[in-house]
Amino acid sequence: MKHSRTLWIAVLAATLLAGCLGRKKPAPIAGTSAEPDKILFAKAEGDIKHGRYTVGRLGLQTLINTYPDSEYLAKAKLGIGDSYYKEGGMAGLKQSIVEYKDFITFFPFLDEAAYAQMQIAMGHYRQMEKPDRDRTEMVQAEAEFQTFLEKYPNSPLLPQAEQHLRETQEVLAEGNFRVANFYYIRNAYKAAGARLIELTNRYPLYSEADKANWMLGQIYEKTEHNDMAAQYYVRIVKEYPLSSMAGDAKAKLTKFGVPVPQPDPTAVARMQKEEEAARNRPNFLRRSMGVLKNGPDVSMSAHGGPPTMTPASETGDETLSFGGPPTLGMTGVGGTGTGSTATVETVTPGAGSLTQQPAATSADPAPSPSDNNANPPATTGTSDPSAGQPADSRTPAAPADRSQESTSKKKKGIHKIIPF
């Protein structure tokens, strides 16, 4: 008994001595918020990393509301957007775009603002459909990538943004080309030409741009406007010198008696780089499997050359005003008789009183103000009782309203822009 008691006392003394000499953790300093917000941020980060997105977002939101002066405030706001982006899905991507835009609003001068703008563009990029489907996300992705390149030209993400912009513009151009080709093979040259001109002027890096220029040359050649056709054949020879259609384009220029230009050295270098990149592209079998996924096939997009930086709203493509060379200036064919050199005028409501005139066809010249005392025009099939009255008995009408413009006038304006 005596030895047992001594043994127990020794064990107890050793235990107490080890507890006294053990390393203790320093207690957190009272009155500071550095420790709790750091722990909260680390826990939320771990939850998001392991796929517990809702729990992680709740932790980050708690940090933002509880510690408004924390050094982790910006990281927490950016982490909420990252959690939605990683979660994916249409709802997650749309909400991530909202969170990233809020981050740029509150922290526009941080280095992470460039990353947030890139993520906004990628949110639209991941929602893009195939070229023959809805174009909304494609147009928004193009605009967001252009915004990134303009606002953050020194960002390390610049090469990645440029390539994604080329891929986005490849899909947009492919959609326009498919529609234009649909009309081209049915000899609807007016509808095909408008889309091809927009495509070739806005997306010169498109993989089928040489074919689009060839189709435009064929349209003008078939309508007996060889001078306009030659301009597109010249473009093929200069800007797409390694194209399979460059030889035929040179033969056309020789036939028309137009000097054959020298290829652009920059274009030669760009197309040589594309031929090298084509070796790493997926084969036909792998590309055909793309029908099983929702996203578009961007394997044919360019890997060099500056992408188009002009927003679509500033090019005037949607109003069929063809900017950049070559332009349409030919006479009318296909039933329109002679061409029209008139320009389309815009009437501002309230600018002045206009006299009511009968609707005129695209082949009739517009009456001048000095013809008011001439013979009155014949009565048309409209229900307007004043259409057949003399010009002297007419009373001034109300200011013109653009929303009430007749369909015939709109068609007349389109005929003036595309006179074939």
mmCIF file of C-alpha atoms in Angstrom, residues 340 342-343 345 357-371 412 416:
data_model
loop_
_atom_site.group_PDB
_atom_site.id
_atom_site.type_symbol
_atom_site.label_atom_id
_atom_site.label_comp_id
_atom_site.label_asym_id
_atom_site.label_seq_id
_atom_site.Cartn_x
_atom_site.Cartn_y
_atom_site.Cartn_z
ATOM 1 C CA SER A 340 -30.989 56.339 -107.567
ATOM 2 C CA ALA A 342 -30.628 60.331 -103.698
ATOM 3 C CA THR A 343 -29.664 60.282 -100.043
ATOM 4 C CA GLU A 345 -32.935 62.338 -95.158
ATOM 5 C CA GLN A 357 -48.056 63.891 -100.193
ATOM 6 C CA PRO A 358 -49.292 60.657 -101.683
ATOM 7 C CA ALA A 359 -47.129 57.574 -101.291
ATOM 8 C CA ALA A 360 -44.638 57.165 -104.124
ATOM 9 C CA THR A 361 -42.919 54.073 -105.375
ATOM 10 C CA SER A 362 -39.154 53.634 -105.418
ATOM 11 C CA ALA A 363 -39.053 54.299 -109.197
ATOM 12 C CA ASP A 364 -40.890 57.656 -109.045
ATOM 13 C CA PRO A 365 -38.855 60.805 -108.367
ATOM 14 C CA ALA A 366 -39.748 62.802 -105.296
ATOM 15 C CA PRO A 367 -41.840 65.928 -106.101
ATOM 16 C CA SER A 368 -40.106 69.242 -105.522
ATOM 17 C CA PRO A 369 -41.687 72.128 -103.634
ATOM 18 C CA SER A 370 -41.998 74.103 -106.923
ATOM 19 C CA ASP A 371 -44.421 71.558 -108.336
ATOM 20 C CA LYS A 412 -38.033 53.125 -100.322
ATOM 21 C CA LYS A 416 -31.882 53.832 -101.822
#
